[in-house]
Tab-separated table of C-alpha atoms and ligand atoms in Angstrom:
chain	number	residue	atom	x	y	z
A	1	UNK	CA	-1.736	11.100	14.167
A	2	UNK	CA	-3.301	8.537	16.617
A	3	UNK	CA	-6.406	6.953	16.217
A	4	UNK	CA	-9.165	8.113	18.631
A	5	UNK	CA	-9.426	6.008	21.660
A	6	UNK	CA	-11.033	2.385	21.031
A	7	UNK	CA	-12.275	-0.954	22.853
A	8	UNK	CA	-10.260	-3.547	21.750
A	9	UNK	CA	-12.068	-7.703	21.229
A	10	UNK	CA	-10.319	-10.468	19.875
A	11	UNK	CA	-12.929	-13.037	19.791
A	12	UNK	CA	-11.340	-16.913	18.826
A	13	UNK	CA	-14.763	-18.407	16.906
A	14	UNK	CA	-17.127	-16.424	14.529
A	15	UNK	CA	-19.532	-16.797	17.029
A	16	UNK	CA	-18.435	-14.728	19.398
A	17	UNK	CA	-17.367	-12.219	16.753
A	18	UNK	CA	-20.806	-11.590	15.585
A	19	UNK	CA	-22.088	-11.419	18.692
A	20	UNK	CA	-19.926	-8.418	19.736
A	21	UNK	CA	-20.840	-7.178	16.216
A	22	UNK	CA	-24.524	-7.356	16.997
A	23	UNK	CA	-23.885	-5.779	20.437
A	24	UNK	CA	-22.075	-2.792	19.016
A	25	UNK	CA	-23.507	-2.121	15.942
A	26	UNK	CA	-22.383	0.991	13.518
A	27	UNK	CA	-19.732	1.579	16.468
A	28	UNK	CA	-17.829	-1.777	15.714
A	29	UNK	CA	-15.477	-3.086	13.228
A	30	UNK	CA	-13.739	-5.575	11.892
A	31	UNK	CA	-10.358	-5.282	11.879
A	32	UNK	CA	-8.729	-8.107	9.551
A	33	UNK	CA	-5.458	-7.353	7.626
A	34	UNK	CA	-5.291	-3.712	8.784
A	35	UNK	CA	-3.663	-2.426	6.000
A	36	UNK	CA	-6.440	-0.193	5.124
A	37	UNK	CA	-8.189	0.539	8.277
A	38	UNK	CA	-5.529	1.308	10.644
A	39	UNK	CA	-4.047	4.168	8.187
A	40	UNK	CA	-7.770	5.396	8.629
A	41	UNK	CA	-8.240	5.337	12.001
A	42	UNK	CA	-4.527	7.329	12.497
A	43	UNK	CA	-6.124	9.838	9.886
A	44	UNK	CA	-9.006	10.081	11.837
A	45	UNK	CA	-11.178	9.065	8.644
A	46	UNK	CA	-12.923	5.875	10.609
A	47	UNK	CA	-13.106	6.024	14.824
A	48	UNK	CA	-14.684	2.869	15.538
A	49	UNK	CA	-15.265	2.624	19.406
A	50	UNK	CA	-14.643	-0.514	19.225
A	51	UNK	CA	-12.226	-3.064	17.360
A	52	UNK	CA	-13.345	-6.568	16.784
A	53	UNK	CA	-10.098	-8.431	15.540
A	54	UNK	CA	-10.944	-11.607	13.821
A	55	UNK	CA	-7.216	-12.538	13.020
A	56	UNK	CA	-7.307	-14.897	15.933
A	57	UNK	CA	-10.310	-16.951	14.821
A	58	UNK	CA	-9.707	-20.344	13.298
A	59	UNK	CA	-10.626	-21.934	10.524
A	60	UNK	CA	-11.068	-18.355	8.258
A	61	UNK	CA	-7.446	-19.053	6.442
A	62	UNK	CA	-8.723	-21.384	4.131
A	63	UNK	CA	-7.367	-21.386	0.397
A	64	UNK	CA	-8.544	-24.479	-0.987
A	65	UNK	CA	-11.094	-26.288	-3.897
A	66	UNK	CA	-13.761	-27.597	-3.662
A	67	UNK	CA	-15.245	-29.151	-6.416
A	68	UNK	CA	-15.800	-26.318	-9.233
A	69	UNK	CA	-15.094	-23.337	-6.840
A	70	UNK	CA	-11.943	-21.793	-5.267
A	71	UNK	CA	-12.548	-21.207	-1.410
A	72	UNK	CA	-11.243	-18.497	0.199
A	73	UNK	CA	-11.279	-17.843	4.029
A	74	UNK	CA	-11.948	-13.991	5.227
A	75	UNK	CA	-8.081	-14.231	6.735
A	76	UNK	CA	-6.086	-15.657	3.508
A	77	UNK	CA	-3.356	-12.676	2.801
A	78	UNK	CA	-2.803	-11.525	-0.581
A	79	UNK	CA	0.614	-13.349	-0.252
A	80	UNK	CA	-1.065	-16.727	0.749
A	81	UNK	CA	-2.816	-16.366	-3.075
A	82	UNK	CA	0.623	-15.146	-4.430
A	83	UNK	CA	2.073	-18.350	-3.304
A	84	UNK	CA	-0.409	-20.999	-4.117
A	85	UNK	CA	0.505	-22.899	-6.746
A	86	UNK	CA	-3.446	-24.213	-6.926
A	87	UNK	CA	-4.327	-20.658	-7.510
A	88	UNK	CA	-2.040	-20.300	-10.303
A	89	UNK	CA	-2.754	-23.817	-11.907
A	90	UNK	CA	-6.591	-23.491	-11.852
A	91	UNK	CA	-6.984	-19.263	-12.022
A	92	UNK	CA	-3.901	-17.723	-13.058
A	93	UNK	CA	-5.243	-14.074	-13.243
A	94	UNK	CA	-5.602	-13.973	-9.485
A	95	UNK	CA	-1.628	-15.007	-8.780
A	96	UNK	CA	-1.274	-11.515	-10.909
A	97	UNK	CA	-3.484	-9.853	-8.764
A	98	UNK	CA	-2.105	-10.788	-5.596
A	99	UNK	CA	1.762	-9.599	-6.676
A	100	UNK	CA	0.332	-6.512	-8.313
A	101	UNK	CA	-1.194	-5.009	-4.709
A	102	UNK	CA	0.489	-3.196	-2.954
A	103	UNK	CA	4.175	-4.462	-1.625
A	104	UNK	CA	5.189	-7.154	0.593
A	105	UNK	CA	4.777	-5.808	3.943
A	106	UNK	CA	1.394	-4.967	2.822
A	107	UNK	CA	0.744	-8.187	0.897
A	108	UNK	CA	1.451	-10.347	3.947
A	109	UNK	CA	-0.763	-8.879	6.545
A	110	UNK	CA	-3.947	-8.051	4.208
A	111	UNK	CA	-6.489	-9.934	3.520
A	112	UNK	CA	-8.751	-10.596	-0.181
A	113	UNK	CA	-12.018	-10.087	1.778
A	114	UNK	CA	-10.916	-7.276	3.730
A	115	UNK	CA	-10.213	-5.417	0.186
A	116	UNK	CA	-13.257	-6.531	-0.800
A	117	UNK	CA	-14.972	-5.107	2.016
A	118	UNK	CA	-13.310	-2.557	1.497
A	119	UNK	CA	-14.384	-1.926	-2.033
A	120	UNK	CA	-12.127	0.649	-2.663
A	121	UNK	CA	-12.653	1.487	-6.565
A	122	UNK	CA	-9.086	1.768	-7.297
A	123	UNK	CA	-8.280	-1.767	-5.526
A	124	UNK	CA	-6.797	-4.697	-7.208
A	125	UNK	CA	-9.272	-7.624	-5.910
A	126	UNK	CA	-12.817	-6.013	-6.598
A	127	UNK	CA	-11.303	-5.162	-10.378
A	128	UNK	CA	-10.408	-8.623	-10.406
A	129	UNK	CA	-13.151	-10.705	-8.725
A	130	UNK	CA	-15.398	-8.871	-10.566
A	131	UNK	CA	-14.308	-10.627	-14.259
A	132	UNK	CA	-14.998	-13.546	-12.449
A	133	UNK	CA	-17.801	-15.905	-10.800
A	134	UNK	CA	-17.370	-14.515	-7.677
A	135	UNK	CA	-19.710	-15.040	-4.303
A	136	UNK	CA	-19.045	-13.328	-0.993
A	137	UNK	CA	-20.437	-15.612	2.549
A	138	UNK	CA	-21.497	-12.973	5.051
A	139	UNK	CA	-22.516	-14.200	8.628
A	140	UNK	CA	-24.892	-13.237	11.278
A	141	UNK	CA	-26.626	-13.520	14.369
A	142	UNK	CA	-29.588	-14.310	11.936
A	143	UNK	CA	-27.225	-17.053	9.863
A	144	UNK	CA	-25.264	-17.232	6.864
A	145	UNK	CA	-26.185	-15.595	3.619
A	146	UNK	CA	-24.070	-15.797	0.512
A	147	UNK	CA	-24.240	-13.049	-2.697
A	148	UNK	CA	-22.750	-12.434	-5.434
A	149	UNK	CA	-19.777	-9.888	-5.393
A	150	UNK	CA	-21.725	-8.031	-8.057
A	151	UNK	CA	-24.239	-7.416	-5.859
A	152	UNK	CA	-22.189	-7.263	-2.808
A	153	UNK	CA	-20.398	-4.252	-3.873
A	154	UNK	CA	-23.168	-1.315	-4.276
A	155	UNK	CA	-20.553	1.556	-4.764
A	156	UNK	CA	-17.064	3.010	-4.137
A	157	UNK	CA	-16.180	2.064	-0.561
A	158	UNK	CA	-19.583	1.232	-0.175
A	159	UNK	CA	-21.330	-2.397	0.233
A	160	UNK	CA	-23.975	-4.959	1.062
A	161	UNK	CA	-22.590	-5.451	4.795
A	162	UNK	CA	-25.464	-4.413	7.498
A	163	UNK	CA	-24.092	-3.772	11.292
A	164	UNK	CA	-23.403	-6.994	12.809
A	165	UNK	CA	-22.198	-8.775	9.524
A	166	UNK	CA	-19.086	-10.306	8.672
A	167	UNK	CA	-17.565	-11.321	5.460
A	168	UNK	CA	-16.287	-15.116	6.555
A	169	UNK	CA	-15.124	-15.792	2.912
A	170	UNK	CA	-15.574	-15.557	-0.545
A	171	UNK	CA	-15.952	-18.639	-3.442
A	172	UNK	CA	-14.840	-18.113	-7.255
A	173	UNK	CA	-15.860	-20.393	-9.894
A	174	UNK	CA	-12.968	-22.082	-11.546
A	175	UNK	CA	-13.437	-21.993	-14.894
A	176	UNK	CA	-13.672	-25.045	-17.526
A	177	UNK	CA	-10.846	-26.156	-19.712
A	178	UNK	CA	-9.658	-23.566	-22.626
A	179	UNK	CA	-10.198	-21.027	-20.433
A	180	UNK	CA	-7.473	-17.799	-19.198
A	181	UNK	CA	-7.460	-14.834	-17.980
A	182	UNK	CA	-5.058	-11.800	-16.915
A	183	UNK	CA	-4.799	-8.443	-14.710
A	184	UNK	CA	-2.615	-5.669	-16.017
A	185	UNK	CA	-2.417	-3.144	-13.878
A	186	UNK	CA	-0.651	0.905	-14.594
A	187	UNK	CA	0.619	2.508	-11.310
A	188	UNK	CA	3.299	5.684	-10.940
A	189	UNK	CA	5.150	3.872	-8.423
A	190	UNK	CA	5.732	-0.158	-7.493
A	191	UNK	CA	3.558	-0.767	-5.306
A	192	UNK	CA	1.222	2.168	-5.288
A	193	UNK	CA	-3.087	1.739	-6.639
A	194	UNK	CA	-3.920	1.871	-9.682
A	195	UNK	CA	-4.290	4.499	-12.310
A	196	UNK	CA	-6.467	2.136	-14.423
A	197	UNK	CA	-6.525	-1.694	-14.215
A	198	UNK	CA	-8.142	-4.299	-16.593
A	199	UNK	CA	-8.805	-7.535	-15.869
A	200	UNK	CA	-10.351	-10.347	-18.739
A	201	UNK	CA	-11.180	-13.784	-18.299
A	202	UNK	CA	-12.225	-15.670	-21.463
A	203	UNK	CA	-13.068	-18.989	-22.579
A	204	UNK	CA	-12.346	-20.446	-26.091
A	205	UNK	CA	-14.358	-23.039	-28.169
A	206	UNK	CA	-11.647	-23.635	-30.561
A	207	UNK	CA	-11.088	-19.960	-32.004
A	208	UNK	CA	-14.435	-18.900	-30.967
A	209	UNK	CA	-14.462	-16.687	-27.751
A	210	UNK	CA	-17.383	-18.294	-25.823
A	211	UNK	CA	-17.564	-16.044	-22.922
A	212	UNK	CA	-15.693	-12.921	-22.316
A	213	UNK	CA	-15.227	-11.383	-19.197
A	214	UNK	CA	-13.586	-7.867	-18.716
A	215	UNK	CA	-13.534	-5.174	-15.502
A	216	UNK	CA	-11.686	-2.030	-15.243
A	217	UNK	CA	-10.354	-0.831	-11.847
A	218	UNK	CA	-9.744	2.611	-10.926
A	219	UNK	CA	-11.507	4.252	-13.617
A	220	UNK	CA	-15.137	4.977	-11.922
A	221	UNK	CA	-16.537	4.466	-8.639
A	222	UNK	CA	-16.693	1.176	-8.429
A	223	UNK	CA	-15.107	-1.729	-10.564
A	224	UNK	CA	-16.837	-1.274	-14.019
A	225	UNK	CA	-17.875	-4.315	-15.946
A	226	UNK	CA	-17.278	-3.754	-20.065
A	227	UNK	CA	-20.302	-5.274	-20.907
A	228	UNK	CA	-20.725	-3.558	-24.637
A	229	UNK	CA	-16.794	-4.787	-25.260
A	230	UNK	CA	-17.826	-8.739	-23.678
A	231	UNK	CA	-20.969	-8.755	-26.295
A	232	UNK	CA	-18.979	-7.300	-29.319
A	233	UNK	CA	-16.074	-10.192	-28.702
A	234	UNK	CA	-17.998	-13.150	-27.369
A	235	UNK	CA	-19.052	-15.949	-30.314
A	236	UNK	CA	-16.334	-14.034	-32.573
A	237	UNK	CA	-12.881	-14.885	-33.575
A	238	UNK	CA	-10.342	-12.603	-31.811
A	239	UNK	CA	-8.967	-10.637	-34.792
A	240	UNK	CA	-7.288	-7.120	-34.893
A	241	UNK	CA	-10.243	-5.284	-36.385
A	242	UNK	CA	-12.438	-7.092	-33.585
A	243	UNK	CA	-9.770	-6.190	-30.837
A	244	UNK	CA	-9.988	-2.892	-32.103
A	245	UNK	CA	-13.522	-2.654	-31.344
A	246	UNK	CA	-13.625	-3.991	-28.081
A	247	UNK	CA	-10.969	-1.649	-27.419
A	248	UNK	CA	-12.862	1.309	-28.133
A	249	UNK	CA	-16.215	-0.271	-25.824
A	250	UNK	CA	-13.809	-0.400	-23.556
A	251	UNK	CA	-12.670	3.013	-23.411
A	252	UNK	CA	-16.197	4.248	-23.297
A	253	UNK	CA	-17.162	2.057	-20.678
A	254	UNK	CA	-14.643	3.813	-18.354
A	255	UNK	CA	-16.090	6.527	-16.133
A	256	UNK	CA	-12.426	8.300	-15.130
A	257	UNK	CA	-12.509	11.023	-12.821
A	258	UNK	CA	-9.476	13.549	-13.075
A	259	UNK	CA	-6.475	13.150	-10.315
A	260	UNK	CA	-2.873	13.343	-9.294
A	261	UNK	CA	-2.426	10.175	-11.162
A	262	UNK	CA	-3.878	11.879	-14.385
A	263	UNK	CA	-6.642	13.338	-16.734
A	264	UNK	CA	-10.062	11.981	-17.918
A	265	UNK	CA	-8.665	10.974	-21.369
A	266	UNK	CA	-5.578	9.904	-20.049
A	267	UNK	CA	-7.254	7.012	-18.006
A	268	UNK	CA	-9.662	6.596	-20.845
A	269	UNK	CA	-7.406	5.792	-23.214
A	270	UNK	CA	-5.058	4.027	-20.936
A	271	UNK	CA	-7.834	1.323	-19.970
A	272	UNK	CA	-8.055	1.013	-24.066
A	273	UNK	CA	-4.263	-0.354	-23.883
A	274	UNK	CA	-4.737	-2.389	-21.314
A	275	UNK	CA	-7.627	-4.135	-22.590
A	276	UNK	CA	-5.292	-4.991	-25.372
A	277	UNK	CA	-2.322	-6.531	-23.170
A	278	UNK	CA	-4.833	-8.200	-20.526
A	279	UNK	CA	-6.560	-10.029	-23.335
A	280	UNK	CA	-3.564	-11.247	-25.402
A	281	UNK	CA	-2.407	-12.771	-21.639
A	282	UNK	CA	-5.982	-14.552	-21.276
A	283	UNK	CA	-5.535	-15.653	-24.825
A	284	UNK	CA	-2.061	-16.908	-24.476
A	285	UNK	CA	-3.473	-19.034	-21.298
A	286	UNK	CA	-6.626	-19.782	-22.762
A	287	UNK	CA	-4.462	-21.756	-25.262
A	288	UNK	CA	-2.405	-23.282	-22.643
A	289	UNK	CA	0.861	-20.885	-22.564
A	290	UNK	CA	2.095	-20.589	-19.578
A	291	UNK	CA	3.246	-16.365	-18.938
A	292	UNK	CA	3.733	-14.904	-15.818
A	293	UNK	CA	2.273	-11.443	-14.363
A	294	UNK	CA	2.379	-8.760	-17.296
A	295	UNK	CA	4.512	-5.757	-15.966
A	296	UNK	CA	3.902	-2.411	-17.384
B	1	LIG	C1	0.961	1.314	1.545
B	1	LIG	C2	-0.283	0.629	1.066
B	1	LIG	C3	-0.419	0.351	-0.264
B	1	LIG	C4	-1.568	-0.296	-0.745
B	1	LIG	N1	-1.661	-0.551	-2.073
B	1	LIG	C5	-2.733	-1.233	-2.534
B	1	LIG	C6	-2.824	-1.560	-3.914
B	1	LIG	O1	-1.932	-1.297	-4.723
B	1	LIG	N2	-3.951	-2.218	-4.320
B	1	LIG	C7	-4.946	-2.585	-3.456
B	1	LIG	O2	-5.930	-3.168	-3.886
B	1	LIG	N3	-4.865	-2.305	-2.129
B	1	LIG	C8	-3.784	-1.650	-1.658
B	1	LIG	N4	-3.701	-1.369	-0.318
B	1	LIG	C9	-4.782	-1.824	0.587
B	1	LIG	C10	-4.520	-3.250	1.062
B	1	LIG	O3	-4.627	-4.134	-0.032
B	1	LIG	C11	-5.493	-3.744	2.151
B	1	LIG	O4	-4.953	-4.943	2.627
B	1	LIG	C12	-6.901	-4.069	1.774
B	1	LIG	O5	-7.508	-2.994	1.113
B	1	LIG	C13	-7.796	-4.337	2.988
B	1	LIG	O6	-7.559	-5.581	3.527
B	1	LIG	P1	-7.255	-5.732	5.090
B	1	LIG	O7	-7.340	-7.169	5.429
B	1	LIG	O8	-5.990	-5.033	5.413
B	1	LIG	O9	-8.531	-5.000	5.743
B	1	LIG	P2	-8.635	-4.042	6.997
B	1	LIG	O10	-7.779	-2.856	6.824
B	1	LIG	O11	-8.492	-4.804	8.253
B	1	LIG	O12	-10.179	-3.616	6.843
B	1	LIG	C14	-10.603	-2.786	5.788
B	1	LIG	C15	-12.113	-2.571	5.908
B	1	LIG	O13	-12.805	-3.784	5.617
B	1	LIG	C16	-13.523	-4.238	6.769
B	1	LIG	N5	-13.312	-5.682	6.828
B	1	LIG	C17	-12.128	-6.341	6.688
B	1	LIG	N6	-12.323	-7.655	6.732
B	1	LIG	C18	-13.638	-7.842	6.933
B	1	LIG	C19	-14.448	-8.987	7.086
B	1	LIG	N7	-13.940	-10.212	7.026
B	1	LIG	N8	-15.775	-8.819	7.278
B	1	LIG	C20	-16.312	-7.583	7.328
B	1	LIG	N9	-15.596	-6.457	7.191
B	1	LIG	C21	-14.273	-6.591	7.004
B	1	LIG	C22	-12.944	-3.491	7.956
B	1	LIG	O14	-13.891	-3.345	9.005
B	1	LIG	C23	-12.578	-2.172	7.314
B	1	LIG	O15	-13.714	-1.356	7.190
B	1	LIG	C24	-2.583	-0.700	0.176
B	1	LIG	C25	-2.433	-0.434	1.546
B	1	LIG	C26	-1.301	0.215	1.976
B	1	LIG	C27	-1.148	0.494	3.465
């Protein structure tokens, strides 16, 4: 189908993109990687009258640290993170995000803050972000605001953004020594979403889990954070009657709905075995092995 007929901007400074943001209101939107809006506009699902394109706006690419936090402009591609060997030196579990979403084609032209934006529940970078430290920089007519994702994203497909806002960027804390994380991720086909996705960041003192992080994807309406499971495990030392626990938090902390991609208990007890392999990656890290992206 083709999308319903639409004014198209491409502003070159933020400036001007908020302005036409503020002039249009709920009949604008941003149009960033593309790879989710323009397969919603052809389905008729979003008509926005008009199209504010921001990929020709400088300065928005960024991918860079500074001091304890991982920048990240609104325009840096999944495949930009994929790449980055600073992303996978100082926060490993977001290199396995990047080459779990989607495929290439996709991965080149989309963008972290557009699938953040985005929030879809099933979607690699709010399941991921959301283990994290994670802040989102919207901008304005009225100035620059920053929250944090966990506020930023209210529901599924659903966030903090007023008319007239933009996401610019987003900022992740990187996280001290003896620390790791992973993503494991269970779709039907390469490159399709999720059926259920965990993602666990931890940091060790010695043996002791200091902090434990963990967020399911795809397995409620928005990315769920296993906050039962992180207060069982954290001050403990990971054993298998421990793991076992946490496993089972986990499991109830999911909120499945039945699909295509399978049942309520299917999900339920698929986010249980995830948990497992996504925490024996953040422990392998968090004691300074290297592994690469756990396949399933
Ligand atoms: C075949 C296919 C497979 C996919 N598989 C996966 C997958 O496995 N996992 C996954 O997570 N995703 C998947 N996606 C979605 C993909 O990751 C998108 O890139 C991502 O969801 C949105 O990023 P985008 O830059 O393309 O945003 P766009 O499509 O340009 O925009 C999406 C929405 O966010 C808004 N938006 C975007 N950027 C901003 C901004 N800076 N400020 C304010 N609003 C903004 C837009 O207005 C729009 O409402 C898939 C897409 C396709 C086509």
């Amino acid at each position: 189908m083709y999308p319903s007929e639409f004014e198209y901007f491409a502003p070159q400074t933020v400036a001007e993109a908020i302005a036409l943001l503020a002039r249009y209101g709920d009949d604008a939107k941003v149009l960033a990687g593309g790879q989710s809006l323009v397969p919603m506009m052809k389905l008729r699902i979003a008509s926005p009258r008009y199209l504010i394109d921001i990929n020709r706006i400088e300065g928005l690419s960024d991918l860079r640290r500074d001091g304890d936090r991982l920048v990240i402009g609104a325009l840096c591609r999944h495949a930009d993170v994929g790449a980055s060997a600073l992303v996978r030196e100082v926060l490993p579990i977001m290199t396995d995000a990047a080459g779990l979403t989607a495929d290439i084609q996709v991965r080149n032209r989309g963008t972290v803050a557009g699938s953040i934006a985005h929030a879809d529940p099933a979607g690699d970078w709010p399941a991921v972000l959301a283990a994290l430290d994670t802040d989102v920089t919207i901008a304005a007519t009225s100035g620059v605001r920053t929250v944090p994702l966990s506020a930023f994203i209210v529901d599924g497909y659903t966030t903090q953004l007023e008319p007239g806002e933009i996401v610019t960027g987003l900022s992740v804390g990187i996280p001290p020594a003896h620390a790791g994380g992973a993503y494991v991720k269970f779709e039907k086909r390469a490159g399709d979403f999720a059926v259920a996705s965990v993602a666990v960041q931890i940091a060790l003192d010695g043996t002791t889990l200091r902090s434990v992080a963990i967020s399911l994807g795809a397995v409620g309406p928005a990315a769920i954070r296993a906050t039962a499971a992180e207060q069982v495990l954290q001050g403990r030392e990971a054993s298998e009657s421990l793991l076992m626990d946490g496993e089972r938090l986990v499991r109830e902390a999911a909120q499945p709905f039945a699909d295509t991609r399978g049942s309520v208990e299917y999900k339920r007890h698929l986010a249980g075995v995830l948990f497992r392999r996504a925490f024996a990656g953040a422990l392998d890290r968090a004691n300074g092995r290297e592994i690469s992206t756990i396949h399933m």
